[in-house]
PDB file of C-alpha atoms in Angstrom:
ATOM      1  CA  MET A   1     132.482  96.408 135.548  1.00  0.00           C
ATOM      2  CA  SER A   2     133.394  96.733 131.166  1.00  0.00           C
ATOM      3  CA  ALA A   3     131.446  96.797 128.743  1.00  0.00           C
ATOM      4  CA  ASP A   4     131.788  93.509 127.473  1.00  0.00           C
ATOM      5  CA  GLN A   5     131.244  92.206 131.267  1.00  0.00           C
ATOM      6  CA  SER A   6     128.116  94.453 131.590  1.00  0.00           C
ATOM      7  CA  ALA A   7     126.895  92.831 127.956  1.00  0.00           C
ATOM      8  CA  GLN A   8     128.030  89.472 129.249  1.00  0.00           C
ATOM      9  CA  ALA A   9     125.926  89.733 132.359  1.00  0.00           C
ATOM     10  CA  THR A  10     122.822  90.431 130.617  1.00  0.00           C
ATOM     11  CA  THR A  11     122.311  88.076 128.153  1.00  0.00           C
ATOM     12  CA  ASP A  12     122.881  85.405 130.823  1.00  0.00           C
ATOM     13  CA  VAL A  13     119.947  86.493 132.599  1.00  0.00           C
ATOM     14  CA  THR A  14     116.408  84.243 132.197  1.00  0.00           C
ATOM     15  CA  ILE A  15     113.489  85.757 132.946  1.00  0.00           C
ATOM     16  CA  ARG A  16     110.680  83.707 134.018  1.00  0.00           C
ATOM     17  CA  ALA A  17     107.775  83.472 136.370  1.00  0.00           C
ATOM     18  CA  ALA A  18     108.024  82.730 139.375  1.00  0.00           C
ATOM     19  CA  LEU A  19     107.810  79.703 141.579  1.00  0.00           C
ATOM     20  CA  PRO A  20     105.544  79.222 144.996  1.00  0.00           C
ATOM     21  CA  GLU A  21     108.755  77.553 145.973  1.00  0.00           C
ATOM     22  CA  GLU A  22     110.840  80.875 145.950  1.00  0.00           C
ATOM     23  CA  ALA A  23     108.927  82.918 147.696  1.00  0.00           C
ATOM     24  CA  ALA A  24     111.621  83.076 151.117  1.00  0.00           C
ATOM     25  CA  ALA A  25     114.609  83.186 148.303  1.00  0.00           C
ATOM     26  CA  LEU A  26     112.692  86.826 146.900  1.00  0.00           C
ATOM     27  CA  GLN A  27     111.707  87.776 150.586  1.00  0.00           C
ATOM     28  CA  ALA A  28     115.772  87.641 150.826  1.00  0.00           C
ATOM     29  CA  ILE A  29     116.590  89.697 148.462  1.00  0.00           C
ATOM     30  CA  ALA A  30     113.472  92.094 149.021  1.00  0.00           C
ATOM     31  CA  CYS A  31     114.843  92.702 152.675  1.00  0.00           C
ATOM     32  CA  ARG A  32     118.483  93.305 151.549  1.00  0.00           C
ATOM     33  CA  ALA A  33     117.634  95.757 148.512  1.00  0.00           C
ATOM     34  CA  MET A  34     115.737  97.779 151.400  1.00  0.00           C
ATOM     35  CA  ASP A  35     118.286  97.564 154.006  1.00  0.00           C
ATOM     36  CA  ALA A  36     120.965  98.574 151.408  1.00  0.00           C
ATOM     37  CA  GLY A  37     119.081 100.888 149.558  1.00  0.00           C
ATOM     38  CA  TYR A  38     115.879 102.674 151.820  1.00  0.00           C
ATOM     39  CA  ARG A  39     117.984 103.824 154.286  1.00  0.00           C
ATOM     40  CA  GLY A  40     119.158 106.828 153.037  1.00  0.00           C
ATOM     41  CA  PHE A  41     115.183 108.215 152.373  1.00  0.00           C
ATOM     42  CA  LEU A  42     113.374 106.442 154.489  1.00  0.00           C
ATOM     43  CA  GLY A  43     115.464 106.321 157.312  1.00  0.00           C
ATOM     44  CA  ASP A  44     116.571 103.991 159.843  1.00  0.00           C
ATOM     45  CA  LYS A  45     113.181 103.574 161.966  1.00  0.00           C
ATOM     46  CA  ALA A  46     111.166 103.198 158.859  1.00  0.00           C
ATOM     47  CA  VAL A  47     113.229 100.739 157.167  1.00  0.00           C
ATOM     48  CA  ASP A  48     113.766  98.639 160.380  1.00  0.00           C
ATOM     49  CA  TYR A  49     109.981  99.115 160.870  1.00  0.00           C
ATOM     50  CA  TYR A  50     109.004  97.376 157.897  1.00  0.00           C
ATOM     51  CA  LEU A  51     112.096  94.690 157.933  1.00  0.00           C
ATOM     52  CA  GLU A  52     111.325  93.277 161.892  1.00  0.00           C
ATOM     53  CA  SER A  53     107.560  93.821 161.515  1.00  0.00           C
ATOM     54  CA  GLY A  54     107.225  91.300 158.873  1.00  0.00           C
ATOM     55  CA  ALA A  55     105.347  93.991 156.341  1.00  0.00           C
ATOM     56  CA  ALA A  56     108.490  93.235 153.900  1.00  0.00           C
ATOM     57  CA  ASP A  57     107.793  89.478 153.444  1.00  0.00           C
ATOM     58  CA  ARG A  58     103.596  89.688 153.332  1.00  0.00           C
ATOM     59  CA  GLU A  59     104.021  91.987 150.409  1.00  0.00           C
ATOM     60  CA  ILE A  60     106.532  89.917 148.512  1.00  0.00           C
ATOM     61  CA  ALA A  61     104.212  87.031 149.477  1.00  0.00           C
ATOM     62  CA  ARG A  62     100.682  89.351 148.493  1.00  0.00           C
ATOM     63  CA  GLY A  63     102.311  89.268 144.864  1.00  0.00           C
ATOM     64  CA  MET A  64     103.937  86.072 144.232  1.00  0.00           C
ATOM     65  CA  GLY A  65     101.229  85.357 141.603  1.00  0.00           C
ATOM     66  CA  HIS A  66     102.115  88.617 139.861  1.00  0.00           C
ATOM     67  CA  ALA A  67     105.941  87.601 139.801  1.00  0.00           C
ATOM     68  CA  MET A  68     108.662  87.454 137.382  1.00  0.00           C
ATOM     69  CA  VAL A  69     112.281  86.232 138.602  1.00  0.00           C
ATOM     70  CA  ALA A  70     115.810  86.965 136.920  1.00  0.00           C
ATOM     71  CA  VAL A  71     117.541  83.800 136.967  1.00  0.00           C
ATOM     72  CA  THR A  72     121.779  83.883 136.729  1.00  0.00           C
ATOM     73  CA  GLY A  73     123.924  81.194 137.425  1.00  0.00           C
ATOM     74  CA  GLY A  74     120.681  79.168 138.538  1.00  0.00           C
ATOM     75  CA  ALA A  75     119.840  81.750 141.115  1.00  0.00           C
ATOM     76  CA  ALA A  76     116.787  84.079 141.566  1.00  0.00           C
ATOM     77  CA  THR A  77     119.084  87.428 141.656  1.00  0.00           C
ATOM     78  CA  GLY A  78     115.793  90.095 141.456  1.00  0.00           C
ATOM     79  CA  PHE A  79     111.990  90.201 140.880  1.00  0.00           C
ATOM     80  CA  SER A  80     109.581  91.962 139.161  1.00  0.00           C
ATOM     81  CA  VAL A  81     105.627  92.543 140.522  1.00  0.00           C
ATOM     82  CA  VAL A  82     103.189  93.370 137.500  1.00  0.00           C
ATOM     83  CA  LEU A  83      99.458  94.380 138.535  1.00  0.00           C
ATOM     84  CA  ASP A  84      97.088  94.876 135.710  1.00  0.00           C
ATOM     85  CA  ASP A  85      99.140  97.783 134.100  1.00  0.00           C
ATOM     86  CA  LEU A  86     101.058  98.912 137.339  1.00  0.00           C
ATOM     87  CA  LEU A  87     104.814  98.332 137.570  1.00  0.00           C
ATOM     88  CA  HIS A  88     104.267  97.418 141.430  1.00  0.00           C
ATOM     89  CA  LEU A  89     108.016  96.334 142.459  1.00  0.00           C
ATOM     90  CA  LEU A  90     111.216  95.420 140.810  1.00  0.00           C
ATOM     91  CA  ILE A  91     114.101  94.246 143.229  1.00  0.00           C
ATOM     92  CA  VAL A  92     117.127  93.328 142.243  1.00  0.00           C
ATOM     93  CA  ASP A  93     119.417  92.320 144.712  1.00  0.00           C
ATOM     94  CA  PRO A  94     122.270  94.365 145.900  1.00  0.00           C
ATOM     95  CA  PRO A  95     125.404  92.170 144.842  1.00  0.00           C
ATOM     96  CA  ALA A  96     123.959  91.098 141.158  1.00  0.00           C
ATOM     97  CA  GLN A  97     122.975  95.008 140.874  1.00  0.00           C
ATOM     98  CA  ARG A  98     124.634  97.265 137.680  1.00  0.00           C
ATOM     99  CA  ARG A  99     124.632  94.018 135.315  1.00  0.00           C
ATOM    100  CA  GLY A 100     121.662  94.638 133.421  1.00  0.00           C
ATOM    101  CA  LEU A 101     119.288  92.599 135.461  1.00  0.00           C
ATOM    102  CA  GLY A 102     117.009  95.622 136.611  1.00  0.00           C
ATOM    103  CA  ALA A 103     116.788  96.728 132.819  1.00  0.00           C
ATOM    104  CA  ALA A 104     116.145  92.984 131.906  1.00  0.00           C
ATOM    105  CA  LEU A 105     113.218  92.842 134.107  1.00  0.00           C
ATOM    106  CA  LEU A 106     111.576  96.563 133.342  1.00  0.00           C
ATOM    107  CA  GLY A 107     111.704  95.680 129.613  1.00  0.00           C
ATOM    108  CA  ALA A 108     109.654  91.878 130.802  1.00  0.00           C
ATOM    109  CA  ALA A 109     107.574  94.397 132.925  1.00  0.00           C
ATOM    110  CA  GLU A 110     106.578  96.469 129.882  1.00  0.00           C
ATOM    111  CA  THR A 111     106.134  93.567 127.684  1.00  0.00           C
ATOM    112  CA  ALA A 112     103.533  91.884 129.586  1.00  0.00           C
ATOM    113  CA  ILE A 113     101.705  95.520 130.413  1.00  0.00           C
ATOM    114  CA  ALA A 114     101.526  96.110 126.572  1.00  0.00           C
ATOM    115  CA  GLN A 115     100.364  91.946 126.045  1.00  0.00           C
ATOM    116  CA  ALA A 116      97.244  92.540 128.413  1.00  0.00           C
ATOM    117  CA  GLY A 117      96.461  95.387 126.333  1.00  0.00           C
ATOM    118  CA  HIS A 118      97.266  98.621 128.086  1.00  0.00           C
ATOM    119  CA  ALA A 119      98.938 101.764 126.155  1.00  0.00           C
ATOM    120  CA  THR A 120     100.687 102.737 129.974  1.00  0.00           C
ATOM    121  CA  ALA A 121     102.360 101.606 132.101  1.00  0.00           C
ATOM    122  CA  ARG A 122     102.572 102.919 135.532  1.00  0.00           C
ATOM    123  CA  LEU A 123     104.945 102.712 138.796  1.00  0.00           C
ATOM    124  CA  GLU A 124     105.038 104.563 142.089  1.00  0.00           C
ATOM    125  CA  ILE A 125     108.034 104.778 144.286  1.00  0.00           C
ATOM    126  CA  HIS A 126     109.054 106.880 147.073  1.00  0.00           C
ATOM    127  CA  ALA A 127     109.628 110.436 145.969  1.00  0.00           C
ATOM    128  CA  GLY A 128     113.497 110.288 147.913  1.00  0.00           C
ATOM    129  CA  ASN A 129     114.816 107.206 145.715  1.00  0.00           C
ATOM    130  CA  THR A 130     116.751 109.160 143.038  1.00  0.00           C
ATOM    131  CA  ALA A 131     118.330 106.125 142.332  1.00  0.00           C
ATOM    132  CA  ALA A 132     115.259 104.556 141.246  1.00  0.00           C
ATOM    133  CA  SER A 133     113.353 107.562 139.334  1.00  0.00           C
ATOM    134  CA  ALA A 134     116.865 108.549 137.259  1.00  0.00           C
ATOM    135  CA  PHE A 135     116.649 104.737 136.397  1.00  0.00           C
ATOM    136  CA  TYR A 136     112.974 104.576 135.370  1.00  0.00           C
ATOM    137  CA  ALA A 137     114.195 108.080 133.915  1.00  0.00           C
ATOM    138  CA  ALA A 138     116.919 106.600 132.132  1.00  0.00           C
ATOM    139  CA  HIS A 139     114.597 103.787 129.996  1.00  0.00           C
ATOM    140  CA  GLY A 140     111.663 106.768 129.276  1.00  0.00           C
ATOM    141  CA  TRP A 141     109.683 106.405 132.212  1.00  0.00           C
ATOM    142  CA  GLN A 142     108.436 110.372 132.488  1.00  0.00           C
ATOM    143  CA  GLU A 143     107.328 111.476 135.944  1.00  0.00           C
ATOM    144  CA  ALA A 144     103.365 111.962 136.628  1.00  0.00           C
ATOM    145  CA  GLY A 145     102.998 113.501 139.932  1.00  0.00           C
ATOM    146  CA  TYR A 146     102.782 112.908 143.504  1.00  0.00           C
ATOM    147  CA  LEU A 147     101.224 110.995 146.107  1.00  0.00           C
ATOM    148  CA  ALA A 148     101.075 110.704 149.494  1.00  0.00           C
ATOM    149  CA  ASP A 149     102.395 107.157 150.729  1.00  0.00           C
ATOM    150  CA  PRO A 150      99.813 104.760 152.100  1.00  0.00           C
ATOM    151  CA  ASP A 151     102.447 103.820 154.832  1.00  0.00           C
ATOM    152  CA  GLY A 152     103.045 107.117 156.071  1.00  0.00           C
ATOM    153  CA  PHE A 153     105.932 107.472 155.592  1.00  0.00           C
ATOM    154  CA  ALA A 154     107.450 109.271 152.274  1.00  0.00           C
ATOM    155  CA  ARG A 155     105.589 110.799 149.478  1.00  0.00           C
ATOM    156  CA  ARG A 156     105.891 109.052 146.722  1.00  0.00           C
ATOM    157  CA  LEU A 157     106.621 109.888 143.287  1.00  0.00           C
ATOM    158  CA  ARG A 158     104.206 108.746 140.166  1.00  0.00           C
ATOM    159  CA  MET A 159     105.660 108.045 136.720  1.00  0.00           C
ATOM    160  CA  GLU A 160     104.169 106.521 133.671  1.00  0.00           C
ATOM    161  CA  LYS A 161     105.483 105.520 129.983  1.00  0.00           C
ATOM    162  CA  HIS A 162     103.285 104.590 126.484  1.00  0.00           C
ATOM    163  CA  LEU A 163     104.191 101.725 125.787  1.00  0.00           C
TER     164      LEU A 163
END
């Protein structure tokens, strides 16, 4: 993709609050993203469990009231969930990745956190998710330590950004 195409893709995105009727579409995006991108650091067994048990769907359903959706071409192509000062989720549909949608969602999430009165934004990712840690680092986030994963699958890397 050329720089002109990348810039065009970014300008064609709308970020807005998620609608309740979009839950199934966002759950499908999350499942595709996990299936395509998480096996390398979580392993097949953990990913299959999370997808087949419905845990991924339940996690998205819990966050719907706090979700922002990236819309391109009239369809949801990614979303984020912000809880207080925590960027809880940021997911872009695999076919729509590398077009600036993640950066647009991240910017909107950071703005929402700052507008809520927080000087620092936080997030947690699986420690083995090197693509995500590189993405956030490229956008000014810094490592802030490690936590045990509450699901027991892998350690989590904490990152922070001063807004």
